[in-house]
Amino acid sequence: ETGVTQSPTHLIKTRGQQVTLRCSSQSGHNTVSWYQQALGQGPQFIFQYYREEENGRGNFPPRFSGLQFPNYSSELNVNALELDDSALYLCASSLNPAGNNEQFFGPGTRLTVL
Amino acid sequence: QQQVKQSPQSLIVQKGGISIINCAYENTAFDYFPWYQQFPGKGPALLIAIRPDVSEKKEGRFTISFNKSAKQFSLHIMDSQPGDSATYFCAASKSGQNFVFGPGTRLSVLP
């Protein structure tokens, strides 16, 4: 059984560009949540995907969008990057949204926007 | 109402001592309260979690105390070890969605 994996590990972009981050959920998990963690802060919920549909969204603008694929892997897309988007982006998978709620986090993608 | 407050911001404890971190929430609809441990360069890892129908849960050296009426919960780490040095986050969610995290507590356990 493999854990949650994310790619790439690090990424440097310039303001205005677009970025796609990828996440493979833990085996058997059909729910993926994305979080933004700024330096020295707690993770902030971006959105959750359950069976390829968005299943809840935090207070993030529409330029943050996502996808979940039939194998339950997921992508986070951010358009028109801003300096404040620099953060660690975490993906977490769970068995289902309203089960035991236990989330397993990946190691994250460190995004730097210059 | 979605905020989870956490204190202290940082904590220094001697090896063998007890580490205590406190959290408070406002939204009474929250029904799941986990604690996560995060080491530098890693994602958060679930330590222990509790639901509001239970006042205390213990797993090894880690204990959650939950006070539903006060809307507070705390993490106690008994016999703290240098390997416990990490950042700890409390969190809350409703029906497994929209997890809200506290700002974190940086714990340092001195040898």
PDB file of C-alpha atoms in Angstrom:
ATOM      1  CA  GLU A   1       0.000   0.000   0.000  1.00  0.00           C
ATOM      2  CA  THR A   2       1.525   3.321  -1.064  1.00  0.00           C
ATOM      3  CA  GLY A   3       0.928   6.586   0.730  1.00  0.00           C
ATOM      4  CA  VAL A   4      -0.034   9.945  -0.697  1.00  0.00           C
ATOM      5  CA  THR A   5       2.481  11.247  -3.215  1.00  0.00           C
ATOM      6  CA  GLN A   6       2.801  14.723  -4.701  1.00  0.00           C
ATOM      7  CA  SER A   7       4.740  16.172  -7.599  1.00  0.00           C
ATOM      8  CA  PRO A   8       6.763  18.170  -8.139  1.00  0.00           C
ATOM      9  CA  THR A   9       8.575  18.616  -4.828  1.00  0.00           C
ATOM     10  CA  HIS A  10       9.584  22.193  -5.535  1.00  0.00           C
ATOM     11  CA  LEU A  11       8.534  24.697  -8.165  1.00  0.00           C
ATOM     12  CA  ILE A  12       9.533  28.257  -9.000  1.00  0.00           C
ATOM     13  CA  LYS A  13       7.242  30.425 -11.108  1.00  0.00           C
ATOM     14  CA  THR A  14       6.927  34.101 -11.893  1.00  0.00           C
ATOM     15  CA  ARG A  15       3.954  36.317 -11.185  1.00  0.00           C
ATOM     16  CA  GLY A  16       1.152  35.909 -13.737  1.00  0.00           C
ATOM     17  CA  GLN A  17       2.106  32.392 -14.762  1.00  0.00           C
ATOM     18  CA  GLN A  18      -0.007  29.280 -14.299  1.00  0.00           C
ATOM     19  CA  VAL A  19       0.912  26.152 -12.346  1.00  0.00           C
ATOM     20  CA  THR A  20      -0.385  22.582 -12.048  1.00  0.00           C
ATOM     21  CA  LEU A  21       0.344  20.455  -9.005  1.00  0.00           C
ATOM     22  CA  ARG A  22      -0.360  16.725  -8.867  1.00  0.00           C
ATOM     23  CA  CYS A  23      -1.410  14.306  -6.164  1.00  0.00           C
ATOM     24  CA  SER A  24      -1.840  10.540  -6.048  1.00  0.00           C
ATOM     25  CA  SER A  25      -4.146   9.426  -3.281  1.00  0.00           C
ATOM     26  CA  GLN A  26      -3.516   6.509  -0.966  1.00  0.00           C
ATOM     27  CA  SER A  27      -4.709   3.184  -2.304  1.00  0.00           C
ATOM     28  CA  GLY A  28      -8.468   2.760  -1.823  1.00  0.00           C
ATOM     29  CA  HIS A  29      -9.107   6.422  -0.996  1.00  0.00           C
ATOM     30  CA  ASN A  30     -11.690   8.222  -3.139  1.00  0.00           C
ATOM     31  CA  THR A  31     -11.517  11.659  -1.516  1.00  0.00           C
ATOM     32  CA  VAL A  32      -8.769  14.241  -1.989  1.00  0.00           C
ATOM     33  CA  SER A  33      -8.454  17.588  -0.237  1.00  0.00           C
ATOM     34  CA  TRP A  34      -6.008  20.378  -1.056  1.00  0.00           C
ATOM     35  CA  TYR A  35      -4.521  22.813   1.427  1.00  0.00           C
ATOM     36  CA  GLN A  36      -2.295  25.873   1.263  1.00  0.00           C
ATOM     37  CA  GLN A  37       0.214  26.264   4.087  1.00  0.00           C
ATOM     38  CA  ALA A  38       2.011  29.587   4.264  1.00  0.00           C
ATOM     39  CA  LEU A  39       5.292  29.707   6.155  1.00  0.00           C
ATOM     40  CA  GLY A  40       4.728  29.474   9.904  1.00  0.00           C
ATOM     41  CA  GLN A  41       0.962  28.975   9.610  1.00  0.00           C
ATOM     42  CA  GLY A  42      -1.524  26.152   9.699  1.00  0.00           C
ATOM     43  CA  PRO A  43      -2.876  24.595   6.506  1.00  0.00           C
ATOM     44  CA  GLN A  44      -5.831  26.380   4.921  1.00  0.00           C
ATOM     45  CA  PHE A  45      -8.476  24.330   3.151  1.00  0.00           C
ATOM     46  CA  ILE A  46      -8.731  25.069  -0.582  1.00  0.00           C
ATOM     47  CA  PHE A  47     -11.216  22.414  -1.787  1.00  0.00           C
ATOM     48  CA  GLN A  48     -12.116  18.752  -1.647  1.00  0.00           C
ATOM     49  CA  TYR A  49     -12.890  16.303  -4.444  1.00  0.00           C
ATOM     50  CA  TYR A  50     -14.988  13.188  -3.994  1.00  0.00           C
ATOM     51  CA  ARG A  51     -15.540  10.799  -6.877  1.00  0.00           C
ATOM     52  CA  GLU A  52     -14.420  13.410  -9.439  1.00  0.00           C
ATOM     53  CA  GLU A  53     -16.771  16.141  -8.169  1.00  0.00           C
ATOM     54  CA  GLU A  54     -15.921  19.175  -6.046  1.00  0.00           C
ATOM     55  CA  ASN A  55     -17.292  18.484  -2.576  1.00  0.00           C
ATOM     56  CA  GLY A  56     -16.600  21.656  -0.656  1.00  0.00           C
ATOM     57  CA  ARG A  57     -14.494  24.752  -1.103  1.00  0.00           C
ATOM     58  CA  GLY A  58     -12.689  27.126   1.211  1.00  0.00           C
ATOM     59  CA  ASN A  59     -12.244  30.870   0.853  1.00  0.00           C
ATOM     60  CA  PHE A  60     -10.045  30.846  -2.267  1.00  0.00           C
ATOM     61  CA  PRO A  61     -10.661  32.741  -5.532  1.00  0.00           C
ATOM     62  CA  PRO A  62     -11.772  30.969  -8.738  1.00  0.00           C
ATOM     63  CA  ARG A  63      -8.232  31.074 -10.150  1.00  0.00           C
ATOM     64  CA  PHE A  64      -7.644  28.091  -7.861  1.00  0.00           C
ATOM     65  CA  SER A  65      -9.246  25.132  -9.590  1.00  0.00           C
ATOM     66  CA  GLY A  66      -8.945  21.385  -9.459  1.00  0.00           C
ATOM     67  CA  LEU A  67      -9.664  18.061 -11.034  1.00  0.00           C
ATOM     68  CA  GLN A  68     -10.018  14.512  -9.840  1.00  0.00           C
ATOM     69  CA  PHE A  69      -9.506  11.629 -12.212  1.00  0.00           C
ATOM     70  CA  PRO A  70     -11.217   8.209 -12.329  1.00  0.00           C
ATOM     71  CA  ASN A  71      -8.242   6.675 -10.468  1.00  0.00           C
ATOM     72  CA  TYR A  72      -8.852   9.341  -7.770  1.00  0.00           C
ATOM     73  CA  SER A  73      -5.590  11.159  -8.379  1.00  0.00           C
ATOM     74  CA  SER A  74      -6.002  14.918  -8.451  1.00  0.00           C
ATOM     75  CA  GLU A  75      -4.620  18.151  -9.816  1.00  0.00           C
ATOM     76  CA  LEU A  76      -4.568  21.657  -8.385  1.00  0.00           C
ATOM     77  CA  ASN A  77      -4.330  24.457 -10.939  1.00  0.00           C
ATOM     78  CA  VAL A  78      -3.555  28.037 -10.055  1.00  0.00           C
ATOM     79  CA  ASN A  79      -3.862  30.735 -12.710  1.00  0.00           C
ATOM     80  CA  ALA A  80      -2.463  34.266 -12.713  1.00  0.00           C
ATOM     81  CA  LEU A  81       0.000  33.526  -9.918  1.00  0.00           C
ATOM     82  CA  GLU A  82       0.518  36.192  -7.265  1.00  0.00           C
ATOM     83  CA  LEU A  83       3.434  36.625  -4.874  1.00  0.00           C
ATOM     84  CA  ASP A  84       1.167  35.616  -1.956  1.00  0.00           C
ATOM     85  CA  ASP A  85       0.587  32.230  -3.581  1.00  0.00           C
ATOM     86  CA  SER A  86       4.075  31.226  -2.444  1.00  0.00           C
ATOM     87  CA  ALA A  87       3.428  28.409   0.031  1.00  0.00           C
ATOM     88  CA  LEU A  88       3.551  24.691   0.660  1.00  0.00           C
ATOM     89  CA  TYR A  89       0.624  23.008  -1.083  1.00  0.00           C
ATOM     90  CA  LEU A  90      -0.564  19.873   0.637  1.00  0.00           C
ATOM     91  CA  CYS A  91      -2.774  17.134  -0.644  1.00  0.00           C
ATOM     92  CA  ALA A  92      -4.602  14.781   1.717  1.00  0.00           C
ATOM     93  CA  SER A  93      -6.611  11.695   0.908  1.00  0.00           C
ATOM     94  CA  SER A  94      -9.285   9.926   2.922  1.00  0.00           C
ATOM     95  CA  LEU A  95     -11.450   6.855   2.563  1.00  0.00           C
ATOM     96  CA  ASN A  96     -14.548   8.971   1.956  1.00  0.00           C
ATOM     97  CA  PRO A  97     -15.702  12.435   3.022  1.00  0.00           C
ATOM     98  CA  ALA A  98     -17.926  11.478   5.915  1.00  0.00           C
ATOM     99  CA  GLY A  99     -16.419   8.267   7.150  1.00  0.00           C
ATOM    100  CA  ASN A 100     -13.925   8.233  10.000  1.00  0.00           C
ATOM    101  CA  ASN A 101     -12.582  11.477   8.546  1.00  0.00           C
ATOM    102  CA  GLU A 102      -8.954  10.406   8.900  1.00  0.00           C
ATOM    103  CA  GLN A 103      -6.849  12.256   6.366  1.00  0.00           C
ATOM    104  CA  PHE A 104      -3.412  11.194   5.183  1.00  0.00           C
ATOM    105  CA  PHE A 105      -1.203  13.999   3.957  1.00  0.00           C
ATOM    106  CA  GLY A 106       1.414  13.947   1.257  1.00  0.00           C
ATOM    107  CA  PRO A 107       4.793  15.674   1.681  1.00  0.00           C
ATOM    108  CA  GLY A 108       3.640  18.759  -0.189  1.00  0.00           C
ATOM    109  CA  THR A 109       4.828  20.868  -3.118  1.00  0.00           C
ATOM    110  CA  ARG A 110       6.788  23.989  -2.239  1.00  0.00           C
ATOM    111  CA  LEU A 111       5.744  26.756  -4.681  1.00  0.00           C
ATOM    112  CA  THR A 112       7.766  29.949  -4.913  1.00  0.00           C
ATOM    113  CA  VAL A 113       6.372  32.833  -6.942  1.00  0.00           C
ATOM    114  CA  LEU A 114       8.898  35.521  -7.920  1.00  0.00           C
TER     115      LEU A 114
ATOM    116  CA  GLN B   1     -17.026  31.225  13.562  1.00  0.00           C
ATOM    117  CA  GLN B   2     -14.825  28.983  11.433  1.00  0.00           C
ATOM    118  CA  GLN B   3     -11.681  29.888  13.353  1.00  0.00           C
ATOM    119  CA  VAL B   4      -9.749  27.518  15.615  1.00  0.00           C
ATOM    120  CA  LYS B   5      -7.518  29.239  18.149  1.00  0.00           C
ATOM    121  CA  GLN B   6      -4.402  27.521  19.466  1.00  0.00           C
ATOM    122  CA  SER B   7      -1.959  28.280  22.267  1.00  0.00           C
ATOM    123  CA  PRO B   8       0.845  28.578  23.075  1.00  0.00           C
ATOM    124  CA  GLN B   9       2.614  29.578  19.877  1.00  0.00           C
ATOM    125  CA  SER B  10       5.787  27.890  21.099  1.00  0.00           C
ATOM    126  CA  LEU B  11       6.628  25.587  23.976  1.00  0.00           C
ATOM    127  CA  ILE B  12       9.885  24.413  25.521  1.00  0.00           C
ATOM    128  CA  VAL B  13       9.795  21.337  27.755  1.00  0.00           C
ATOM    129  CA  GLN B  14      12.458  19.273  29.433  1.00  0.00           C
ATOM    130  CA  LYS B  15      12.821  15.619  28.492  1.00  0.00           C
ATOM    131  CA  GLY B  16      10.384  13.572  30.559  1.00  0.00           C
ATOM    132  CA  GLY B  17       8.069  16.509  31.167  1.00  0.00           C
ATOM    133  CA  ILE B  18       4.457  17.025  30.108  1.00  0.00           C
ATOM    134  CA  SER B  19       3.640  19.144  27.057  1.00  0.00           C
ATOM    135  CA  ILE B  20       0.192  20.727  26.964  1.00  0.00           C
ATOM    136  CA  ILE B  21      -1.302  22.506  23.941  1.00  0.00           C
ATOM    137  CA  ASN B  22      -4.744  24.074  24.006  1.00  0.00           C
ATOM    138  CA  CYS B  23      -7.296  24.815  21.298  1.00  0.00           C
ATOM    139  CA  ALA B  24     -10.666  26.541  21.228  1.00  0.00           C
ATOM    140  CA  TYR B  25     -13.372  26.643  18.587  1.00  0.00           C
ATOM    141  CA  GLU B  26     -16.637  28.503  17.967  1.00  0.00           C
ATOM    142  CA  ASN B  27     -18.601  26.421  15.495  1.00  0.00           C
ATOM    143  CA  THR B  28     -20.711  23.921  17.453  1.00  0.00           C
ATOM    144  CA  ALA B  29     -21.342  21.966  14.237  1.00  0.00           C
ATOM    145  CA  PHE B  30     -17.778  20.630  14.274  1.00  0.00           C
ATOM    146  CA  ASP B  31     -17.865  16.900  14.968  1.00  0.00           C
ATOM    147  CA  TYR B  32     -14.265  15.740  14.582  1.00  0.00           C
ATOM    148  CA  PHE B  33     -11.174  17.127  16.307  1.00  0.00           C
ATOM    149  CA  PRO B  34      -7.776  15.766  15.214  1.00  0.00           C
ATOM    150  CA  TRP B  35      -4.261  16.683  16.230  1.00  0.00           C
ATOM    151  CA  TYR B  36      -1.467  16.613  13.663  1.00  0.00           C
ATOM    152  CA  GLN B  37       2.303  16.527  14.056  1.00  0.00           C
ATOM    153  CA  GLN B  38       4.479  18.106  11.397  1.00  0.00           C
ATOM    154  CA  PHE B  39       8.238  17.858  11.010  1.00  0.00           C
ATOM    155  CA  PRO B  40      10.147  20.332   8.813  1.00  0.00           C
ATOM    156  CA  GLY B  41       9.797  19.500   5.132  1.00  0.00           C
ATOM    157  CA  LYS B  42       7.043  16.965   5.730  1.00  0.00           C
ATOM    158  CA  GLY B  43       3.279  16.951   5.541  1.00  0.00           C
ATOM    159  CA  PRO B  44       1.208  16.803   8.745  1.00  0.00           C
ATOM    160  CA  ALA B  45       0.673  13.333  10.207  1.00  0.00           C
ATOM    161  CA  LEU B  46      -2.382  12.406  12.265  1.00  0.00           C
ATOM    162  CA  LEU B  47      -1.509  11.819  15.929  1.00  0.00           C
ATOM    163  CA  ILE B  48      -4.831  11.316  17.632  1.00  0.00           C
ATOM    164  CA  ALA B  49      -8.420  12.458  17.142  1.00  0.00           C
ATOM    165  CA  ILE B  50     -11.604  12.727  19.175  1.00  0.00           C
ATOM    166  CA  ARG B  51     -15.335  13.169  18.612  1.00  0.00           C
ATOM    167  CA  PRO B  52     -17.511  15.374  20.864  1.00  0.00           C
ATOM    168  CA  ASP B  53     -19.319  12.457  22.501  1.00  0.00           C
ATOM    169  CA  VAL B  54     -16.123  11.512  24.348  1.00  0.00           C
ATOM    170  CA  SER B  55     -14.361  13.660  26.981  1.00  0.00           C
ATOM    171  CA  GLU B  56     -10.951  12.015  26.810  1.00  0.00           C
ATOM    172  CA  LYS B  57      -8.987   9.734  24.519  1.00  0.00           C
ATOM    173  CA  LYS B  58      -5.568   8.264  25.202  1.00  0.00           C
ATOM    174  CA  GLU B  59      -3.159   6.629  22.782  1.00  0.00           C
ATOM    175  CA  GLY B  60       0.216   5.793  24.246  1.00  0.00           C
ATOM    176  CA  ARG B  61       1.831   8.982  25.544  1.00  0.00           C
ATOM    177  CA  PHE B  62      -0.741  11.210  23.793  1.00  0.00           C
ATOM    178  CA  THR B  63      -4.053  12.230  25.377  1.00  0.00           C
ATOM    179  CA  ILE B  64      -6.820  14.499  24.102  1.00  0.00           C
ATOM    180  CA  SER B  65      -9.070  16.148  26.666  1.00  0.00           C
ATOM    181  CA  PHE B  66     -12.320  17.547  25.274  1.00  0.00           C
ATOM    182  CA  ASN B  67     -14.657  20.032  26.974  1.00  0.00           C
ATOM    183  CA  LYS B  68     -17.782  20.373  24.840  1.00  0.00           C
ATOM    184  CA  SER B  69     -19.464  23.048  26.969  1.00  0.00           C
ATOM    185  CA  ALA B  70     -16.363  25.251  26.915  1.00  0.00           C
ATOM    186  CA  LYS B  71     -15.676  24.446  23.248  1.00  0.00           C
ATOM    187  CA  GLN B  72     -12.082  23.622  24.095  1.00  0.00           C
ATOM    188  CA  PHE B  73      -9.789  20.666  23.591  1.00  0.00           C
ATOM    189  CA  SER B  74      -6.203  20.018  24.488  1.00  0.00           C
ATOM    190  CA  LEU B  75      -3.320  17.687  23.703  1.00  0.00           C
ATOM    191  CA  HIS B  76      -1.184  16.300  26.497  1.00  0.00           C
ATOM    192  CA  ILE B  77       2.125  14.643  25.670  1.00  0.00           C
ATOM    193  CA  MET B  78       3.386  12.652  28.635  1.00  0.00           C
ATOM    194  CA  ASP B  79       7.084  11.824  29.137  1.00  0.00           C
ATOM    195  CA  SER B  80       8.035  14.203  26.323  1.00  0.00           C
ATOM    196  CA  GLN B  81      11.061  13.137  24.270  1.00  0.00           C
ATOM    197  CA  PRO B  82      13.452  15.097  22.016  1.00  0.00           C
ATOM    198  CA  GLY B  83      11.958  13.177  19.073  1.00  0.00           C
ATOM    199  CA  ASP B  84       8.620  14.853  19.843  1.00  0.00           C
ATOM    200  CA  SER B  85      10.111  18.207  18.826  1.00  0.00           C
ATOM    201  CA  ALA B  86       7.883  19.314  15.963  1.00  0.00           C
ATOM    202  CA  THR B  87       5.003  21.648  15.152  1.00  0.00           C
ATOM    203  CA  TYR B  88       1.597  20.511  16.376  1.00  0.00           C
ATOM    204  CA  PHE B  89      -1.699  21.556  14.828  1.00  0.00           C
ATOM    205  CA  CYS B  90      -5.174  21.111  16.178  1.00  0.00           C
ATOM    206  CA  ALA B  91      -8.004  21.013  13.666  1.00  0.00           C
ATOM    207  CA  ALA B  92     -11.762  20.689  13.470  1.00  0.00           C
ATOM    208  CA  SER B  93     -14.174  19.596  10.798  1.00  0.00           C
ATOM    209  CA  LYS B  94     -17.844  19.006  10.159  1.00  0.00           C
ATOM    210  CA  SER B  95     -18.680  15.699   8.507  1.00  0.00           C
ATOM    211  CA  GLY B  96     -15.153  15.281   7.194  1.00  0.00           C
ATOM    212  CA  GLN B  97     -15.231  18.428   5.118  1.00  0.00           C
ATOM    213  CA  ASN B  98     -13.644  21.858   5.276  1.00  0.00           C
ATOM    214  CA  PHE B  99     -11.036  21.085   7.911  1.00  0.00           C
ATOM    215  CA  VAL B 100     -10.060  24.209   9.871  1.00  0.00           C
ATOM    216  CA  PHE B 101      -6.563  24.187  11.359  1.00  0.00           C
ATOM    217  CA  GLY B 102      -5.129  26.144  14.251  1.00  0.00           C
ATOM    218  CA  PRO B 103      -2.006  28.252  13.658  1.00  0.00           C
ATOM    219  CA  GLY B 104       0.296  25.648  15.220  1.00  0.00           C
ATOM    220  CA  THR B 105       2.521  25.209  18.268  1.00  0.00           C
ATOM    221  CA  ARG B 106       6.241  24.720  17.879  1.00  0.00           C
ATOM    222  CA  LEU B 107       7.366  22.250  20.552  1.00  0.00           C
ATOM    223  CA  SER B 108      10.998  21.882  21.553  1.00  0.00           C
ATOM    224  CA  VAL B 109      11.922  19.108  23.990  1.00  0.00           C
ATOM    225  CA  LEU B 110      15.314  19.657  25.556  1.00  0.00           C
ATOM    226  CA  PRO B 111      17.512  16.580  26.201  1.00  0.00           C
TER     227      PRO B 111
END
